[in-house]
Amino acid sequence: MVETESQNIEETLKRHIQAHNIKKICVSLSGGVDSIVLLYALNQVVGKDIFIRAIHINHNLVKDSQSWADFCKKTCDQSQVQIDIHSVKVSTTEGFGIEAAARKARYHTLQKSIQAGEWLMTAHHQDDQLETILLRMARGTGVEGLQGIQKQFEFGRGNILRPLLGVTKNEILAYARKKQLDWVVDTSNQETYFDRNFLRMKVIPTLKERWPTFSSSVSRLSDISTQTSTLLKELAEQDLGFNYPVKNLDIEVFNNKSIGRVINIIRFLILKNEMPVPSMKVLNSGTNTLLNPKSVNPSMVWDDYCIKRYLDKLYFLKLSEIQPNQGNKSMNWSIDKPLVLDANGSTLAATMVKGQGLSLKKCNKNLDVQFRKGGESIRPVGHKITKKLKKLFQENHILPWVRDKIPLIYQKSELIGVGDLWFNRNYTASTDEDGFIVNWIRNITIKHN
């Protein structure tokens, strides 16, 4: 029995290495039995043409954390495997639970550490998959969540692979005992205060006693959910058409489509924008708000993200992009030098020309720059009358959430330029006058097209 389990683990690793033609492996080594078995078994099956190293993340959350790091180093030294040990600080003030915060810190460090062409291997197994899917079901997941732990995906400059997802915890323990391996034990895994531990110790044993093949059945559910998710993505791409935009979406795409299909498109674009998918409740109610023609300033907000509707388009945004501009102080701009407007790199620069732009004779080289407060007016080039900025913004479909981020250029108390969009006709250079063209360098979309 043990021989079969040993062969199962080692043959599984061989199969993955050959299938992906892997030449560089980095093992995420915690010191627990799962990752110790993964490292040991890899050393049994790889040839000299494959480089293996390990990486250990010390989360500094328990008193034994340094001894775990020392154990991992000793284990790797004995196996002549290079190991890198990283000490991280886990933030518990960002609204995450301690487990999620530790995972975030760990994967952030791992992602930065992975080398080009390297495969990061983690020791997640079939029982981990079962716990993950049950946890997500308890929290109300959708098809994406039912996929559970992903087996393989691009990660940093390399890839991540979980080759043991089809292997049970019992097989791993049997292998470790057969090979007489040593490992560290995290006593916090016995604390049922944590949801995952509660499932592992209180719920799953009962389920397995009643249904012995429960773990493998849930693994099949994961595979089926992955197939379903792929079909839904393909359907969304089909609905969006060729060369679809990611940051915004014309709502005409939703014509003659069921609400389920509409939500599928929105969910697809949320993921494309690398945003977390909101809860079903937020997604359903938010979609109804966005598509209701009577909604005032329609938006869907969750976490640090939002989707806003303006005219006939949806815009996928970070909340920071729609926050009111706090820069209410006047800035002096000597046009001989660029003026940096904000931390996002928004900059004003002037190019000296003849017979174009603003006249150097009518305005000096030291100007004032402010941001919108309300009530501003300008008589722009090409217009016969003075116009309120509010009217200009509306007529030209300037996105409402960027209007207070557009720099206003003043000669003393008179508005002579609105970014590089409009200029005061009374201050433009004639054919024989020296002038300058204003360039507003920005990384934001300002106009609805």
Short mmCIF file of C-alpha atoms in Angstrom, two decimals, residues 152-398:
data_model
loop_
_atom_site.label_atom_id
_atom_site.label_comp_id
_atom_site.label_asym_id
_atom_site.label_seq_id
_atom_site.Cartn_x
_atom_site.Cartn_y
_atom_site.Cartn_z
CA GLN A 152 -1.46 26.11 -12.66
CA PHE A 153 -1.17 29.74 -13.77
CA GLU A 154 1.37 32.41 -14.64
CA PHE A 155 3.00 33.90 -11.57
CA GLY A 156 5.49 36.75 -11.51
CA ARG A 157 8.19 36.05 -14.08
CA GLY A 158 7.41 32.33 -14.03
CA ASN A 159 4.54 29.96 -13.25
CA ILE A 160 2.91 28.37 -10.24
CA LEU A 161 2.06 24.66 -10.13
CA ARG A 162 0.29 22.57 -7.49
CA PRO A 163 1.17 19.03 -8.58
CA LEU A 164 -0.28 17.24 -5.53
CA LEU A 165 -3.90 18.41 -5.83
CA GLY A 166 -4.92 14.87 -6.76
CA VAL A 167 -3.06 13.33 -3.80
CA THR A 168 -4.74 12.81 -0.41
CA LYS A 169 -3.35 13.86 2.95
CA ASN A 170 -3.21 10.21 4.01
CA GLU A 171 -1.01 9.39 1.02
CA ILE A 172 1.33 12.24 1.94
CA LEU A 173 1.57 11.10 5.57
CA ALA A 174 2.17 7.48 4.52
CA TYR A 175 4.96 8.60 2.19
CA ALA A 176 6.59 10.71 4.92
CA ARG A 177 6.53 7.83 7.40
CA LYS A 178 7.85 5.34 4.85
CA LYS A 179 10.77 7.64 4.04
CA GLN A 180 11.26 8.48 7.75
CA LEU A 181 11.07 12.19 7.12
CA ASP A 182 11.03 14.86 9.81
CA TRP A 183 8.76 17.90 9.73
CA VAL A 184 7.49 20.67 11.96
CA VAL A 185 3.99 20.76 13.41
CA ASP A 186 2.05 24.01 13.55
CA THR A 187 0.03 23.75 16.76
CA SER A 188 -2.29 26.55 15.58
CA ASN A 189 -3.71 24.00 13.11
CA GLN A 190 -5.49 22.44 16.11
CA GLU A 191 -7.35 25.65 16.99
CA THR A 192 -10.94 25.30 15.77
CA TYR A 193 -11.39 29.06 16.15
CA PHE A 194 -10.11 29.25 12.56
CA ASP A 195 -12.74 28.26 9.99
CA ARG A 196 -10.41 26.01 8.01
CA ASN A 197 -9.34 24.11 11.11
CA PHE A 198 -12.97 23.74 12.20
CA LEU A 199 -13.80 22.15 8.86
CA ARG A 200 -10.74 19.92 8.97
CA MET A 201 -11.32 18.64 12.50
CA LYS A 202 -15.08 18.78 13.05
CA VAL A 203 -16.88 18.65 9.71
CA ILE A 204 -14.84 16.79 7.12
CA PRO A 205 -14.21 13.63 9.19
CA THR A 206 -17.99 13.21 9.58
CA LEU A 207 -18.55 13.74 5.85
CA LYS A 208 -15.86 11.22 4.96
CA GLU A 209 -17.21 8.69 7.42
CA ARG A 210 -20.61 8.91 5.75
CA TRP A 211 -19.28 9.25 2.18
CA PRO A 212 -15.72 7.80 1.93
CA THR A 213 -15.16 9.20 -1.58
CA PHE A 214 -16.28 12.70 -0.63
CA SER A 215 -12.86 14.30 -1.33
CA SER A 216 -12.55 12.88 -4.81
CA SER A 217 -16.17 13.80 -5.55
CA VAL A 218 -15.47 17.43 -4.64
CA SER A 219 -12.33 17.32 -6.81
CA ARG A 220 -14.54 16.32 -9.73
CA LEU A 221 -16.84 19.23 -8.85
CA SER A 222 -13.78 21.49 -9.09
CA ASP A 223 -12.93 20.12 -12.54
CA ILE A 224 -16.53 20.54 -13.75
CA SER A 225 -16.63 24.11 -12.39
CA THR A 226 -13.40 24.91 -14.22
CA GLN A 227 -14.95 23.66 -17.47
CA THR A 228 -18.11 25.67 -16.80
CA SER A 229 -16.10 28.79 -16.02
CA THR A 230 -14.19 28.39 -19.29
CA LEU A 231 -17.47 28.13 -21.21
CA LEU A 232 -18.83 31.26 -19.49
CA LYS A 233 -15.67 33.18 -20.39
CA GLU A 234 -15.96 32.07 -24.00
CA LEU A 235 -19.62 33.13 -24.02
CA ALA A 236 -18.68 36.57 -22.63
CA GLU A 237 -16.00 37.02 -25.29
CA GLN A 238 -18.50 35.99 -27.95
CA ASP A 239 -21.03 38.52 -26.63
CA LEU A 240 -18.42 41.30 -26.47
CA GLY A 241 -17.20 40.72 -30.01
CA PHE A 242 -13.79 41.19 -31.58
CA ASN A 243 -11.24 43.57 -30.03
CA TYR A 244 -13.50 44.57 -27.13
CA PRO A 245 -12.35 47.30 -24.68
CA VAL A 246 -11.62 46.40 -21.05
CA LYS A 247 -11.85 49.69 -19.15
CA ASN A 248 -15.26 50.69 -20.50
CA LEU A 249 -18.23 49.03 -22.15
CA ASP A 250 -21.00 50.26 -24.44
CA ILE A 251 -24.26 49.13 -22.86
CA GLU A 252 -25.71 48.39 -26.31
CA VAL A 253 -23.88 45.08 -25.93
CA PHE A 254 -26.60 44.07 -23.45
CA ASN A 255 -29.45 44.46 -25.95
CA ASN A 256 -31.61 41.33 -26.33
CA LYS A 257 -29.65 39.43 -23.66
CA SER A 258 -30.95 37.81 -20.49
CA ILE A 259 -29.98 39.31 -17.13
CA GLY A 260 -27.86 36.23 -16.43
CA ARG A 261 -25.91 36.81 -19.62
CA VAL A 262 -25.50 40.51 -18.82
CA ILE A 263 -24.14 39.70 -15.36
CA ASN A 264 -21.77 37.18 -16.93
CA ILE A 265 -20.35 39.91 -19.21
CA ILE A 266 -19.90 42.31 -16.29
CA ARG A 267 -18.27 39.62 -14.12
CA PHE A 268 -15.93 38.74 -17.01
CA LEU A 269 -14.79 42.38 -17.39
CA ILE A 270 -14.36 42.75 -13.63
CA LEU A 271 -11.88 39.87 -13.75
CA LYS A 272 -10.23 41.30 -16.88
CA ASN A 273 -9.60 44.49 -14.93
CA GLU A 274 -7.95 42.40 -12.20
CA MET A 275 -10.63 43.34 -9.69
CA PRO A 276 -12.09 40.95 -7.09
CA VAL A 277 -15.58 39.76 -7.99
CA PRO A 278 -18.19 41.29 -5.65
CA SER A 279 -20.75 39.18 -3.83
CA MET A 280 -23.78 37.92 -5.73
CA LYS A 281 -25.97 40.38 -3.82
CA VAL A 282 -23.80 43.38 -4.80
CA LEU A 283 -23.45 42.15 -8.39
CA ASN A 284 -27.19 41.60 -8.90
CA SER A 285 -28.36 44.84 -7.26
CA GLY A 286 -25.51 46.83 -8.82
CA THR A 287 -26.34 45.57 -12.30
CA ASN A 288 -29.98 46.56 -11.85
CA THR A 289 -28.91 50.04 -10.76
CA LEU A 290 -26.46 50.47 -13.65
CA LEU A 291 -29.02 49.46 -16.27
CA ASN A 292 -31.97 51.39 -14.83
CA PRO A 293 -32.42 54.49 -17.07
CA LYS A 294 -33.99 56.35 -14.12
CA SER A 295 -30.95 55.86 -11.84
CA VAL A 296 -29.24 59.08 -10.74
CA ASN A 297 -25.43 58.86 -10.97
CA PRO A 298 -25.65 55.05 -11.30
CA SER A 299 -22.77 53.05 -9.86
CA MET A 300 -21.82 49.70 -8.32
CA VAL A 301 -19.34 49.96 -5.45
CA TRP A 302 -17.47 47.20 -3.61
CA ASP A 303 -14.14 47.01 -1.78
CA ASP A 304 -11.84 49.58 -3.42
CA TYR A 305 -13.54 49.44 -6.82
CA CYS A 306 -16.59 50.66 -8.66
CA ILE A 307 -18.39 50.58 -11.99
CA LYS A 308 -20.01 53.85 -13.07
CA ARG A 309 -22.42 54.52 -15.90
CA TYR A 310 -22.07 57.75 -17.83
CA LEU A 311 -24.38 58.23 -20.82
CA ASP A 312 -24.28 54.92 -22.72
CA LYS A 313 -21.13 53.39 -21.25
CA LEU A 314 -19.97 51.56 -18.14
CA TYR A 315 -16.58 52.51 -16.70
CA PHE A 316 -14.54 50.12 -14.55
CA LEU A 317 -12.64 52.18 -11.96
CA LYS A 318 -10.71 52.17 -8.72
CA LEU A 319 -12.37 54.23 -5.99
CA SER A 320 -9.23 56.36 -5.84
CA GLU A 321 -9.93 57.49 -9.42
CA ILE A 322 -13.24 59.09 -8.47
CA GLN A 323 -12.23 60.69 -5.19
CA PRO A 324 -12.63 64.49 -5.18
CA ASN A 325 -9.46 66.43 -5.89
CA GLN A 326 -8.06 67.74 -2.62
CA GLY A 327 -5.63 70.14 -4.33
CA ASN A 328 -7.34 73.46 -3.70
CA LYS A 329 -4.19 75.58 -3.49
CA SER A 330 -2.95 77.79 -6.33
CA MET A 331 0.38 76.75 -7.88
CA ASN A 332 2.83 79.01 -9.66
CA TRP A 333 3.91 77.77 -13.07
CA SER A 334 7.03 79.17 -14.71
CA ILE A 335 6.40 77.93 -18.24
CA ASP A 336 10.11 77.46 -18.91
CA LYS A 337 9.88 74.35 -16.72
CA PRO A 338 7.29 71.52 -16.51
CA LEU A 339 4.91 71.68 -13.53
CA VAL A 340 4.09 68.39 -11.80
CA LEU A 341 0.46 68.59 -10.66
CA ASP A 342 -0.02 65.46 -8.57
CA ALA A 343 1.49 62.20 -7.35
CA ASN A 344 0.12 60.36 -10.41
CA GLY A 345 2.48 62.19 -12.75
CA SER A 346 0.02 64.68 -14.23
CA THR A 347 2.20 67.46 -15.67
CA LEU A 348 1.91 70.76 -17.54
CA ALA A 349 4.62 71.64 -20.06
CA ALA A 350 4.99 74.46 -22.58
CA THR A 351 6.44 74.33 -26.10
CA MET A 352 7.60 77.65 -27.57
CA VAL A 353 6.25 78.35 -31.08
CA LYS A 354 5.60 81.21 -33.49
CA GLY A 355 2.09 82.34 -34.30
CA GLN A 356 0.32 79.58 -32.35
CA GLY A 357 -1.00 78.85 -28.89
CA LEU A 358 -1.10 81.44 -26.16
CA SER A 359 0.63 84.76 -26.76
CA LEU A 360 3.78 85.55 -24.77
CA LYS A 361 2.97 89.22 -25.31
CA LYS A 362 -0.49 88.96 -23.74
CA CYS A 363 0.48 86.71 -20.81
CA ASN A 364 3.78 86.46 -18.98
CA LYS A 365 5.83 83.35 -18.28
CA ASN A 366 4.66 83.04 -14.70
CA LEU A 367 1.10 81.76 -14.50
CA ASP A 368 -1.14 80.42 -11.76
CA VAL A 369 -2.66 76.94 -11.87
CA GLN A 370 -5.73 75.97 -9.86
CA PHE A 371 -8.43 73.32 -9.94
CA ARG A 372 -12.14 73.70 -10.36
CA LYS A 373 -14.17 75.13 -7.51
CA GLY A 374 -17.35 75.89 -9.47
CA GLY A 375 -18.69 78.88 -11.41
CA GLU A 376 -15.63 79.32 -13.69
CA SER A 377 -16.12 80.76 -17.19
CA ILE A 378 -14.00 81.15 -20.32
CA ARG A 379 -14.43 82.50 -23.84
CA PRO A 380 -12.80 79.65 -25.76
CA VAL A 381 -11.30 79.76 -29.23
CA GLY A 382 -13.98 78.88 -31.77
CA HIS A 383 -16.84 80.13 -29.62
CA LYS A 384 -18.55 83.51 -29.94
CA ILE A 385 -19.64 83.80 -26.33
CA THR A 386 -18.27 83.26 -22.84
CA LYS A 387 -19.24 79.85 -21.50
CA LYS A 388 -19.42 78.29 -18.08
CA LEU A 389 -16.99 75.40 -17.64
CA LYS A 390 -19.88 73.24 -16.48
CA LYS A 391 -21.57 73.77 -19.86
CA LEU A 392 -18.35 73.07 -21.81
CA PHE A 393 -17.79 69.86 -19.85
CA GLN A 394 -21.35 68.68 -20.48
CA GLU A 395 -21.32 69.54 -24.20
CA ASN A 396 -18.01 67.75 -24.72
CA HIS A 397 -18.87 64.74 -22.54
CA ILE A 398 -16.00 65.20 -20.11
#
